CSV table of C-alpha atoms in Angstrom, one decimal:
chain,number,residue,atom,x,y,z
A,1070,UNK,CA,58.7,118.5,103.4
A,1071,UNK,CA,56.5,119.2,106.8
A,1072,UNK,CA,58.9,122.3,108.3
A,1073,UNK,CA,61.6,124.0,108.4
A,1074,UNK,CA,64.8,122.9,106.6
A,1075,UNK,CA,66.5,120.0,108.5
A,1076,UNK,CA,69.7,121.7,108.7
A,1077,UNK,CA,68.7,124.9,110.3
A,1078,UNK,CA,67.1,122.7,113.0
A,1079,UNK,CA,70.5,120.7,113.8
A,1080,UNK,CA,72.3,123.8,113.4
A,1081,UNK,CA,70.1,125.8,115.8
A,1082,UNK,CA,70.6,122.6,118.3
A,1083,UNK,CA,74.4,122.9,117.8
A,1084,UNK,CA,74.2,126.5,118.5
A,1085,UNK,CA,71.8,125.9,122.0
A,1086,UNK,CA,74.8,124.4,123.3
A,1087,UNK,CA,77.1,126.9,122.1
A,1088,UNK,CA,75.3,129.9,124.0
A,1089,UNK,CA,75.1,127.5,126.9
A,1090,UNK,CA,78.3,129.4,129.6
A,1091,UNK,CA,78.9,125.4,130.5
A,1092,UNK,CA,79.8,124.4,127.6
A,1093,UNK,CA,83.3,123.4,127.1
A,1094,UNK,CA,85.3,123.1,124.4
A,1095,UNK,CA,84.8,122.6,120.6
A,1096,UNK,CA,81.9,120.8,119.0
A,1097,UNK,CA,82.7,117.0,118.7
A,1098,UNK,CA,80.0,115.2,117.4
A,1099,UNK,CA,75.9,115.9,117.1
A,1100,UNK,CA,73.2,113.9,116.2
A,1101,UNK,CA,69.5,115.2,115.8
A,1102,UNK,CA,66.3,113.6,115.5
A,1103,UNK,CA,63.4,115.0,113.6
A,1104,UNK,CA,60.2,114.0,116.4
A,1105,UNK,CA,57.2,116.3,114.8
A,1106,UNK,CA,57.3,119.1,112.5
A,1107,UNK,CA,58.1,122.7,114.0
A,1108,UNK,CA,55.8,125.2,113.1
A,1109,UNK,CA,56.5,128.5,112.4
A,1110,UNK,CA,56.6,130.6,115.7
A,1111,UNK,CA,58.5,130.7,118.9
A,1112,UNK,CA,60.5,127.7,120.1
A,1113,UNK,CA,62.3,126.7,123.5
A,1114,UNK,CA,65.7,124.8,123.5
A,1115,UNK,CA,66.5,123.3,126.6
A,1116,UNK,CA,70.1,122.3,126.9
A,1117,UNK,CA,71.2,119.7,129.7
A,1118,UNK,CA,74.8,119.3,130.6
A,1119,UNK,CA,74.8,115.2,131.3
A,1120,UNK,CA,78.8,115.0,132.1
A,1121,UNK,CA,81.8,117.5,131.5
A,1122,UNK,CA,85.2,115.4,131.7
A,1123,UNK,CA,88.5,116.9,131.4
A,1124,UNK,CA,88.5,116.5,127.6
A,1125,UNK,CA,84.8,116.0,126.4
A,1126,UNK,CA,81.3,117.0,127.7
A,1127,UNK,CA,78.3,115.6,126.9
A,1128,UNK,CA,75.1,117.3,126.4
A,1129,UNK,CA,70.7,116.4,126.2
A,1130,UNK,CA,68.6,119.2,124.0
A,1131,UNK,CA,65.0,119.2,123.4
A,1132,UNK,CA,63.3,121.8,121.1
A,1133,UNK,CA,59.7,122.3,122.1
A,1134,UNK,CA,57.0,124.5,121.2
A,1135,UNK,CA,53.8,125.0,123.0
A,1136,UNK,CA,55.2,122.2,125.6
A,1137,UNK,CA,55.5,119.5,122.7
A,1138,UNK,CA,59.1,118.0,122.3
A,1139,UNK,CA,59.6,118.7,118.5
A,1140,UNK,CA,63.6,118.0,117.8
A,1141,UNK,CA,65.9,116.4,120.5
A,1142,UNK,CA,69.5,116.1,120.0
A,1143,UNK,CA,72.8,114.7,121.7
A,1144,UNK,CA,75.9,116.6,121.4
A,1145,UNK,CA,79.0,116.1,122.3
A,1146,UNK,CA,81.6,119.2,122.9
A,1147,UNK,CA,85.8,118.7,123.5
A,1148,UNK,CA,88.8,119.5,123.3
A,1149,UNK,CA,91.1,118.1,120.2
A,1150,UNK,CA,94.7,117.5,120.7
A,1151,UNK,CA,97.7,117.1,118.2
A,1152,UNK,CA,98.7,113.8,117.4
A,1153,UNK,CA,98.8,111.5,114.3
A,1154,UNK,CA,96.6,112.8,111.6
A,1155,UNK,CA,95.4,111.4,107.9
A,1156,UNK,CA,93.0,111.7,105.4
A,1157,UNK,CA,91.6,108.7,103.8
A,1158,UNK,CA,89.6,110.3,101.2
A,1159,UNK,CA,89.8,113.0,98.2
A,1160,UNK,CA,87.8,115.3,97.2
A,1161,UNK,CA,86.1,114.4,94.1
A,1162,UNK,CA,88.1,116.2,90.8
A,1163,UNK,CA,85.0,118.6,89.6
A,1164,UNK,CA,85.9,122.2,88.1
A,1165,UNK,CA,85.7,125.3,90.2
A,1166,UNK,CA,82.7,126.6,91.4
A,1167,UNK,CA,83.1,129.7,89.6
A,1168,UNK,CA,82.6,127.6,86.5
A,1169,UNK,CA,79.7,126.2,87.6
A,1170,UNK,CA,76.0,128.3,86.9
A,1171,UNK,CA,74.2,128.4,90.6
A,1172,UNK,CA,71.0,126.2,90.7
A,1173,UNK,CA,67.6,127.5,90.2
A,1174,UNK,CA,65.5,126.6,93.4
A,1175,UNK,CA,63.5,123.5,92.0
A,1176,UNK,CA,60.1,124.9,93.6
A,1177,UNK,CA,59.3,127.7,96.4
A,1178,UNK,CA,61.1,127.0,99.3
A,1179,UNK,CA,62.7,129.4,101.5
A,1180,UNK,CA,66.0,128.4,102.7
A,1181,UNK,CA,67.4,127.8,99.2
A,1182,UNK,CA,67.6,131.2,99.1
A,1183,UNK,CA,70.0,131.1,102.1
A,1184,UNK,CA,72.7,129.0,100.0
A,1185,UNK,CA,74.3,129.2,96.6
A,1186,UNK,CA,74.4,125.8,95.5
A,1187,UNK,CA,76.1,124.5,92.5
A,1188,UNK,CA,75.8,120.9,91.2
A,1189,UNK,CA,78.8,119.2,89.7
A,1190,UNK,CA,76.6,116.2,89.5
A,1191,UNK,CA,73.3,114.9,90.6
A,1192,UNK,CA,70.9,117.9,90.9
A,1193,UNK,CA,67.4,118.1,91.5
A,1194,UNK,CA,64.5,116.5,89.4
A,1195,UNK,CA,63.0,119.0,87.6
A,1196,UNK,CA,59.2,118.9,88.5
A,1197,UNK,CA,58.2,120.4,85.3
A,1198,UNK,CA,59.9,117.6,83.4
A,1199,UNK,CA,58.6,113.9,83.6
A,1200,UNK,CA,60.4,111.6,85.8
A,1201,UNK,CA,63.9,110.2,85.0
A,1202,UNK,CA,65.1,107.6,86.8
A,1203,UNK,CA,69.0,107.9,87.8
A,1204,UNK,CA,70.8,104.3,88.6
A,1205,UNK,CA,73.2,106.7,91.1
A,1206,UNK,CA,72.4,108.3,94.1
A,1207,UNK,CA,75.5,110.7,94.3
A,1208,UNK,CA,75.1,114.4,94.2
A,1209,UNK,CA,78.0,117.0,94.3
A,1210,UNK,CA,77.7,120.4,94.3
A,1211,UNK,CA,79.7,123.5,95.5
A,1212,UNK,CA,77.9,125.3,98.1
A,1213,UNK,CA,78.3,128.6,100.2
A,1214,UNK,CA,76.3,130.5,102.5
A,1215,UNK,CA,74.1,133.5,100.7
A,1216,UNK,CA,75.2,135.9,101.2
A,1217,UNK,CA,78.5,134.6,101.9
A,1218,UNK,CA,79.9,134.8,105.6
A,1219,UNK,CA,83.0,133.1,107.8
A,1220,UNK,CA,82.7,129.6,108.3
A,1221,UNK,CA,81.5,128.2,111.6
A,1222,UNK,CA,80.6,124.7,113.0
A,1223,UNK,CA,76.9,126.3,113.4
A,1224,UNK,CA,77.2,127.0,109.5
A,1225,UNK,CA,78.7,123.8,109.0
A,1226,UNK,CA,76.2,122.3,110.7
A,1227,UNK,CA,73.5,123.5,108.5
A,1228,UNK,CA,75.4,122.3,105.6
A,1229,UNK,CA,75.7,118.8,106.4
A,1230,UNK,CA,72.4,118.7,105.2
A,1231,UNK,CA,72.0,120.0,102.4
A,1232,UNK,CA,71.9,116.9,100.2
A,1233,UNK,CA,68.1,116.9,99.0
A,1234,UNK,CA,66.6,113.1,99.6
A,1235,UNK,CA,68.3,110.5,97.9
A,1236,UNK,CA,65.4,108.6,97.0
A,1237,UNK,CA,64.2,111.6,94.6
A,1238,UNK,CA,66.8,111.8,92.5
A,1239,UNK,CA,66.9,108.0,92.2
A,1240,UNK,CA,63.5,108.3,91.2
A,1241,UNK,CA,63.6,111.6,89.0
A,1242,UNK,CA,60.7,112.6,91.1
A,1243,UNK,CA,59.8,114.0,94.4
A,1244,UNK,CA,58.2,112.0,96.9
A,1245,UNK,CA,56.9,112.5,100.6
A,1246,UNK,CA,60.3,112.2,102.5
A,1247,UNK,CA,61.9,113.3,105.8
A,1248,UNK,CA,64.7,113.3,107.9
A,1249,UNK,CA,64.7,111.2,111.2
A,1250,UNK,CA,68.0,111.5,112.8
A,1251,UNK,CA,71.2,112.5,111.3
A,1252,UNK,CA,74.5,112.4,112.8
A,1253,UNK,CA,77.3,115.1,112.3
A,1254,UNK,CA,80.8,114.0,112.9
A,1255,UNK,CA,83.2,117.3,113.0
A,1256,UNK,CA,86.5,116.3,111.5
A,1257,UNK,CA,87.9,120.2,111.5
A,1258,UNK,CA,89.2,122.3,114.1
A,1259,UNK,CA,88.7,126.1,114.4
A,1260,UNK,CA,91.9,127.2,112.7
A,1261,UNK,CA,90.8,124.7,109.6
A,1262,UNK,CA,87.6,126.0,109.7
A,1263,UNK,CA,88.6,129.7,109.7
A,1264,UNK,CA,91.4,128.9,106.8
A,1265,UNK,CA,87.7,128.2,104.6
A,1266,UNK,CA,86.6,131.7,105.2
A,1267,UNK,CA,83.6,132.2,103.0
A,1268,UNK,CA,84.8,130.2,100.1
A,1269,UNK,CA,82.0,127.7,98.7
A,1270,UNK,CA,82.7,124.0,100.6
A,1271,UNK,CA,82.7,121.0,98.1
A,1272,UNK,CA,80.0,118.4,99.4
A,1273,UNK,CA,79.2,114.6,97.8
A,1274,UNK,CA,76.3,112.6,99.1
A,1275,UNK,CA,75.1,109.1,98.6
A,1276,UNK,CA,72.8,106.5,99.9
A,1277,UNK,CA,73.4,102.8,100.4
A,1278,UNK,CA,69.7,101.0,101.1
A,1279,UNK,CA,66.0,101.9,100.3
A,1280,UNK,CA,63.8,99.5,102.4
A,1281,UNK,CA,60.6,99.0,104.1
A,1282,UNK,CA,60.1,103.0,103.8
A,1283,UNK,CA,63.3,104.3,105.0
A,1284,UNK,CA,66.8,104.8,103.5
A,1285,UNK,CA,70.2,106.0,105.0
A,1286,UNK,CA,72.2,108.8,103.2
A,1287,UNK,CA,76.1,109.4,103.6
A,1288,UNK,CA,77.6,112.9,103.1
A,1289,UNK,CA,81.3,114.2,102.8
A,1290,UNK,CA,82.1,117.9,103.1
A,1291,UNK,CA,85.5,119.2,101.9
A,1292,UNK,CA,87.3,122.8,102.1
A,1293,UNK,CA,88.1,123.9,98.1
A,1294,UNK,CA,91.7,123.2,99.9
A,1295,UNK,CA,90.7,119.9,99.7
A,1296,UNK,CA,90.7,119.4,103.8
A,1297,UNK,CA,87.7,116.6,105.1
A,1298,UNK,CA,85.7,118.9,107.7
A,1299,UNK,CA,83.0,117.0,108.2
A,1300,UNK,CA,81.0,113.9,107.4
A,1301,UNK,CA,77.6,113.1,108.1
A,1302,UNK,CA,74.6,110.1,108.2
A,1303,UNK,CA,71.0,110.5,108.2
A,1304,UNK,CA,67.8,107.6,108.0
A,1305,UNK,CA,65.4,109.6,106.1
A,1306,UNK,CA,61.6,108.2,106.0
A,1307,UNK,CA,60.1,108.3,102.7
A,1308,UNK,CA,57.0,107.0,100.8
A,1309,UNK,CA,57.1,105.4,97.2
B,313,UNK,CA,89.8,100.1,126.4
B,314,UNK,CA,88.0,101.8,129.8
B,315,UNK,CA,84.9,99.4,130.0
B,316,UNK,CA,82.8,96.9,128.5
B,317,UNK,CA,82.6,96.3,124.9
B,318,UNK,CA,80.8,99.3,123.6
B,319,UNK,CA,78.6,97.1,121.4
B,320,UNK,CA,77.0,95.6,124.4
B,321,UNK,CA,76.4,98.7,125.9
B,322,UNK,CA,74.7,99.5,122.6
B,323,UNK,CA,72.4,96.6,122.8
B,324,UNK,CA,71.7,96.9,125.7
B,325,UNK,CA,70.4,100.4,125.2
B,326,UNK,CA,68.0,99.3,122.3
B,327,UNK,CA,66.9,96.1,124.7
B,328,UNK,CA,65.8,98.5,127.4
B,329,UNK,CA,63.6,99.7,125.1
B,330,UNK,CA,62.8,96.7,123.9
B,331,UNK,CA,61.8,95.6,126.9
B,332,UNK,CA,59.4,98.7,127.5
B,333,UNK,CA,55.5,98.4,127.0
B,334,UNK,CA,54.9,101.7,125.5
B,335,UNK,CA,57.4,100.5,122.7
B,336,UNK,CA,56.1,101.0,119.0
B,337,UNK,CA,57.6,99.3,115.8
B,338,UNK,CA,60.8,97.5,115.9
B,339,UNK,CA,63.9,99.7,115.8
B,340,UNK,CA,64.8,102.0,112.6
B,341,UNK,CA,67.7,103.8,114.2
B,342,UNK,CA,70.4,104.3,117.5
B,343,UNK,CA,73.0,106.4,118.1
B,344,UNK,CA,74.6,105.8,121.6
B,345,UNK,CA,76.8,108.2,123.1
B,346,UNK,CA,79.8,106.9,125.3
B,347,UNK,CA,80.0,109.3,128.3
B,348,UNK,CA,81.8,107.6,130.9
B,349,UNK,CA,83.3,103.9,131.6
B,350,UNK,CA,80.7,101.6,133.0
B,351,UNK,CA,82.0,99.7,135.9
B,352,UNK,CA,81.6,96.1,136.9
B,353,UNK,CA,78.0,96.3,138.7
B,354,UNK,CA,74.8,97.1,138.7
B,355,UNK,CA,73.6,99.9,136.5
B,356,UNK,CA,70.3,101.3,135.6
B,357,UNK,CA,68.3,102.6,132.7
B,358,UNK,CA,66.0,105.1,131.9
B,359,UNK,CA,64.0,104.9,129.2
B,360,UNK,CA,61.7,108.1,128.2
B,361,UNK,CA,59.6,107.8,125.1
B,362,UNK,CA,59.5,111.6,123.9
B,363,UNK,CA,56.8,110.9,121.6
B,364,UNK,CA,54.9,108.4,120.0
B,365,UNK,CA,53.5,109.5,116.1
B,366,UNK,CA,51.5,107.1,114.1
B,367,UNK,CA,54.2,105.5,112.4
B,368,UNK,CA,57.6,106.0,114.3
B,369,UNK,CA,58.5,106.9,118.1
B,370,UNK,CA,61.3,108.7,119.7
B,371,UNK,CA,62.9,107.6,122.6
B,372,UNK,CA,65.5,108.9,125.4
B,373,UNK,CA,67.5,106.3,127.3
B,374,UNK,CA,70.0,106.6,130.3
B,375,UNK,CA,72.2,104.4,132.0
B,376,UNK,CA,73.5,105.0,135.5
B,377,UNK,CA,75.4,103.7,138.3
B,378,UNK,CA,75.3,105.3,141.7
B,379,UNK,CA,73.6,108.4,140.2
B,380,UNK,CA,75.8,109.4,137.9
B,381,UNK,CA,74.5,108.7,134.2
B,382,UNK,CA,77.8,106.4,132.1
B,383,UNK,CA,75.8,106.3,128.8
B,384,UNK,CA,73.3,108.4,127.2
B,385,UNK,CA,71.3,107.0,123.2
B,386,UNK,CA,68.6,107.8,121.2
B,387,UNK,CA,66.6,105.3,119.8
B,388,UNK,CA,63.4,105.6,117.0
B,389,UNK,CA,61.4,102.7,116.9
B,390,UNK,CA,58.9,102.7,114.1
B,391,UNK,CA,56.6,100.7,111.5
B,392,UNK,CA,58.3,99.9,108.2
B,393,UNK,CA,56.2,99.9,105.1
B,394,UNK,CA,56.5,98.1,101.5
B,395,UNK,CA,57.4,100.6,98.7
B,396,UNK,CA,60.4,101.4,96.3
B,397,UNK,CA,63.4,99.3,97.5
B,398,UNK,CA,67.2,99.0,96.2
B,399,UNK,CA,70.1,98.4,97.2
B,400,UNK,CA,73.0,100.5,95.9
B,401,UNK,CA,76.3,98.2,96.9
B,402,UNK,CA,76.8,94.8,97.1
B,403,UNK,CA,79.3,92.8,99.7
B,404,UNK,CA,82.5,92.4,99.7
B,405,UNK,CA,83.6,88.8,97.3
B,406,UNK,CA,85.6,87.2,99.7
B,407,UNK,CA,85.3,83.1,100.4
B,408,UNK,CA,82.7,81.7,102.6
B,409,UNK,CA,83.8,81.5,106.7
B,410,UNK,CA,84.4,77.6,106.6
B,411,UNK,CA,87.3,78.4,104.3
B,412,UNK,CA,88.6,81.0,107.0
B,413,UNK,CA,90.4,80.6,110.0
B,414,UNK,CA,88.7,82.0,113.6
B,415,UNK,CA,90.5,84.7,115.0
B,416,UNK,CA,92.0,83.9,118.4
B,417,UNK,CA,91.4,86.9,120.4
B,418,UNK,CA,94.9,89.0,120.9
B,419,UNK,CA,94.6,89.6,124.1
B,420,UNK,CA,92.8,88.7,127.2
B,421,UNK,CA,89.5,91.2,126.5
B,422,UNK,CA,85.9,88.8,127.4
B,423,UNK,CA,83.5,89.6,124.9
B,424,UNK,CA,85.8,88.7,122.1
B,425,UNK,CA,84.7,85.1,123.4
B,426,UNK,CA,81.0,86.0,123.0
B,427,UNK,CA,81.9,86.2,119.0
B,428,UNK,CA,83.1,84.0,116.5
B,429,UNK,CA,85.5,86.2,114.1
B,430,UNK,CA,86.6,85.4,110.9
B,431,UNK,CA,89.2,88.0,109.6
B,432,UNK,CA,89.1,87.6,105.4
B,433,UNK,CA,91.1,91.4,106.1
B,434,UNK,CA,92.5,93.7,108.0
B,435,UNK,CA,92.8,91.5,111.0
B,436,UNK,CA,93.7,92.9,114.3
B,437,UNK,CA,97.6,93.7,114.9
B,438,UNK,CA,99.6,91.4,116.7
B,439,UNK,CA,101.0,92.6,120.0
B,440,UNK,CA,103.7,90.7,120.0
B,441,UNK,CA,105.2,91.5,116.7
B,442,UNK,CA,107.0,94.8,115.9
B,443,UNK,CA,104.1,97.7,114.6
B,444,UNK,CA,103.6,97.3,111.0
B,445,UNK,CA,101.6,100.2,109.8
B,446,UNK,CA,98.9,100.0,107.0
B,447,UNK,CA,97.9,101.9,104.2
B,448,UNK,CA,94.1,100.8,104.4
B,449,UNK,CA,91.9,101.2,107.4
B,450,UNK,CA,89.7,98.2,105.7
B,451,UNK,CA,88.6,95.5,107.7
B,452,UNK,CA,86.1,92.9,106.8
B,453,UNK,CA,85.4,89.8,108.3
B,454,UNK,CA,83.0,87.1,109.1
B,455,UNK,CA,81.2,87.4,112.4
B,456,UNK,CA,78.5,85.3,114.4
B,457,UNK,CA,77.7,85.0,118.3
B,458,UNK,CA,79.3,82.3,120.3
B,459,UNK,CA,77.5,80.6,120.9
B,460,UNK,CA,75.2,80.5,117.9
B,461,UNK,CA,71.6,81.6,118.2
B,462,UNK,CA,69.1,83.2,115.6
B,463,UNK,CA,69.9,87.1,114.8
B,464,UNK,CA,68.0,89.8,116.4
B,465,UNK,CA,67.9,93.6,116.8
B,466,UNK,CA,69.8,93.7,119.8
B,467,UNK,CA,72.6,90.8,118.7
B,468,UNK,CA,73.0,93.3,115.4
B,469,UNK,CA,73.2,95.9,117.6
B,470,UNK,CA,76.5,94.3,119.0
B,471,UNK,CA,77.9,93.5,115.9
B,472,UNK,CA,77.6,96.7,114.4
B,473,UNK,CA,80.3,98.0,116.5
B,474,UNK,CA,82.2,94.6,116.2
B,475,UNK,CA,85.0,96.7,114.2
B,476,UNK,CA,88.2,97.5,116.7
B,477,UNK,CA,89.5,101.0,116.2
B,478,UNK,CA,90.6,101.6,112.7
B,479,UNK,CA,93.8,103.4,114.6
B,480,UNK,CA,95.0,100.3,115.5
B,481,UNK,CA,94.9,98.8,111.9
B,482,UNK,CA,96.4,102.3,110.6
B,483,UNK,CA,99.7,101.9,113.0
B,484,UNK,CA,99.8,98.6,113.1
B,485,UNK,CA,99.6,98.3,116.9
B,486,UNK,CA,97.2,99.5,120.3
B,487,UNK,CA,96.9,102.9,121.0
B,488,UNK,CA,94.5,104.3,123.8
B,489,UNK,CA,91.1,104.5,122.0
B,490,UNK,CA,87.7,104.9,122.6
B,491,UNK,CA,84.3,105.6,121.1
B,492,UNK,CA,82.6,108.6,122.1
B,493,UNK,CA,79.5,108.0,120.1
B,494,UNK,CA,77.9,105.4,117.2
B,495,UNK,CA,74.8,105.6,115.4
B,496,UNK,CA,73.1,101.9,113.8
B,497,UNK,CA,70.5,102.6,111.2
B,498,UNK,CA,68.3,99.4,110.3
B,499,UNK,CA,68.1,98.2,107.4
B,500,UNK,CA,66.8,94.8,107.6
B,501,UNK,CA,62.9,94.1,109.3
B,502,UNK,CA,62.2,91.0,111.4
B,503,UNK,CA,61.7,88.7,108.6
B,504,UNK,CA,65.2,89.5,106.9
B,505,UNK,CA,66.8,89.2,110.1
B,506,UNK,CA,64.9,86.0,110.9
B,507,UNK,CA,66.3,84.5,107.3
B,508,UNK,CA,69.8,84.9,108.8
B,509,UNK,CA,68.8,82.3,111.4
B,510,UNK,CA,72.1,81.4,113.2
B,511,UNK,CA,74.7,82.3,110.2
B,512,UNK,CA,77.5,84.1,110.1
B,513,UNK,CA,77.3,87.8,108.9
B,514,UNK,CA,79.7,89.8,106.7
B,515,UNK,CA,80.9,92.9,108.2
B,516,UNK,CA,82.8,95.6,106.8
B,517,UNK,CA,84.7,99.0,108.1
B,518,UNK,CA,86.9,101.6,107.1
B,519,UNK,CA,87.7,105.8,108.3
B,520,UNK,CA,87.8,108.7,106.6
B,521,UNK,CA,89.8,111.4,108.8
B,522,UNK,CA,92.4,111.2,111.4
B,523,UNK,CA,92.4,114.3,113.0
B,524,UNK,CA,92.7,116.2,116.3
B,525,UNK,CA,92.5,113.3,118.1
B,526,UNK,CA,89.1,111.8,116.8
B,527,UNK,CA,88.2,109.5,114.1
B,528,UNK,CA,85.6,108.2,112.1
B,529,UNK,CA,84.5,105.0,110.9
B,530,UNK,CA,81.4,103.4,108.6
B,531,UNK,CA,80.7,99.9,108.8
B,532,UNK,CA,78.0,97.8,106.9
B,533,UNK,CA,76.8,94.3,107.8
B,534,UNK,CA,75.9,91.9,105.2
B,535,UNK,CA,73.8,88.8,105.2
B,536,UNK,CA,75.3,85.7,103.7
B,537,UNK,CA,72.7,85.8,101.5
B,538,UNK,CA,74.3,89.4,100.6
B,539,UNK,CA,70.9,91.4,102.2
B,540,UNK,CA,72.4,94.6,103.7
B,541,UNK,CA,70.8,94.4,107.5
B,542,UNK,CA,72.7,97.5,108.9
B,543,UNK,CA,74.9,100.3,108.3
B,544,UNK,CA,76.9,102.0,111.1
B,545,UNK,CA,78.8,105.3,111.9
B,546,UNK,CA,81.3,106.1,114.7
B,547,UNK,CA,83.5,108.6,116.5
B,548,UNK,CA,86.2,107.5,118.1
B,549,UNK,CA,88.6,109.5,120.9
B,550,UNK,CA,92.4,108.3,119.7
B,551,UNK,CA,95.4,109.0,121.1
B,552,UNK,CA,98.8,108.7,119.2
């Protein structure tokens, strides 16, 4: 609602650390706060290397413009080894995205131009319309890069957050809201992640408590193979 | 398995900042990242505030020992305001803790002594006994400090990482495991924690995906009087 999409920001963090020649190994686990908007313009990411073990490595980043700490993140790189392996969870049974008509961006924002997103369930509050309230917070929708490209973790990334607020579509409505930290938890490896190409991922989101101004939302993002490659958390502020 | 239990390292990462005078608000949300075992001794922690807006604050915290930094978090601190509220799940039915047994600790690990547990499922796996593998990675339990006293940030801190590895549940038996990082978001302000006085909360946790070596796992803590205080996300390092 104040800058850029949340999801560019985390995956530009993610990607900080990638260009960093330290860093070592595959990307783990990432959370990002959201400290002041970015404004559009030049930015600096510092990356800090905190510890490199043998099978993990931690990492500090700051995003700053004009010497003001806008975004930091933690991040945490490794490698992943063979071992026992499950999947607790299924993808939700929705019919293929070719099926499905791409969404209309709800109102003039940029980086919906950058995905093709199609709702199964849960889409956006029509502005136009007056509000409906929804008793669920779940949205699912198929949703690819535009114009499509390989899959990445810096991609995947960026789609961890694609799930508009929670809050507006439980209140048919938009409302002031914003991301203040979300947490990306990488469950696929490079192989798994390659074996998506530049299919459309199936992602499900849903929050669990709206108090005192702030509400948490959980997010699930699957391969149309059905395979779990990431999940992700946010605390989002909002105002209603 | 390497070091203290990584809820008290958690809480005592949100006390720090607690304890700081520039602090701002109560807490809104942590993530802690595990980066190397803390040792019996002294430590020290930094705590940066990277920002303070008019209604939240950012914060970077460090802890040390002999220079080299053991454990990195994040921590926003902020004001919470009355508006739109709801809560979307409701606890677990299970019967009240004086009906349940406590848990005697399986083996010879301190803090479990710090906590009274009340497993109503998914109990920890007996060491002795032959590995008996589950299908759910569900536990849920009623949990207070030992010795009582009223609930605060930091105590809910501790409890939200009160859940052992969901590996161990899965196989039915130890494995080497270890967080790499958690992430509390707060739910509850100071007067629904202060209605909890001394009583025992309902906790709850389960994975997703087993894979490469790294899991996940969500927990939510409940009030008896079924108020939803905090939700919590992990990442834990597994091997087996």
């Amino acid at each position: 609602m104040v800058g850029p999409f949340g999801g560019v920001t985390a995956a530009t963090m993610l990607q900080a650390v990638e260009l960093n020649p330290q860093r070592h190994g595959r990307p783990i686990a990432l959370t990002v706060n959201y400290v002041a908007p970015i404004a559009d313009g030049d930015f600096e990411i510092k990356t800090r290397a905190v510890k490199t073990n043998r099978s993990n490595q931690h990492w500090i980043v700051e995003l700053s413009q004009a010497g003001e700490v806008k975004t930091t993140a933690t991040a945490i790189f490794g490698l992943r080894r063979d071992g026992w392996s499950d999947t607790e969870i299924e993808q939700p049974q929705v019919c293929a995205p070719e099926d499905v008509e791409p969404s209309a961006p709800p109102f003039g924002v940029a980086w919906f131009d950058n995905f093709d997103m199609r709702f199964v369930d849960g889409a956006m509050p029509d502005a136009a319309n007056d509000p409906v309230e929804s008793a669920s917070s779940t949205s699912t929708l198929w949703v690819r890069n535009n114009p499509p490209r390989p899959l990445d973790f810096v991609a995947l990334t960026a789609v961890s957050d694609i799930f508009y607020p929670r809050i507006f579509l439980r209140r048919g409505q938009f409302v002031p809201a914003g991301t203040v930290s979300i947490s990306v938890y990488f469950h696929a490896d490079d192989e798994q992640l390659a074996a998506q190409g530049d299919d459309f991922l199936l992602g499900t989101a849903r929050a669990h408590r709206y108090s005192g101004g702030y509400f948490d939302q959980s997010a699930r993002l699957f391969g149309r193979d059905g395979t779990l490659l990431a999940t992700s958390h946010q605390f989002v502020y909002f105002k209603a």
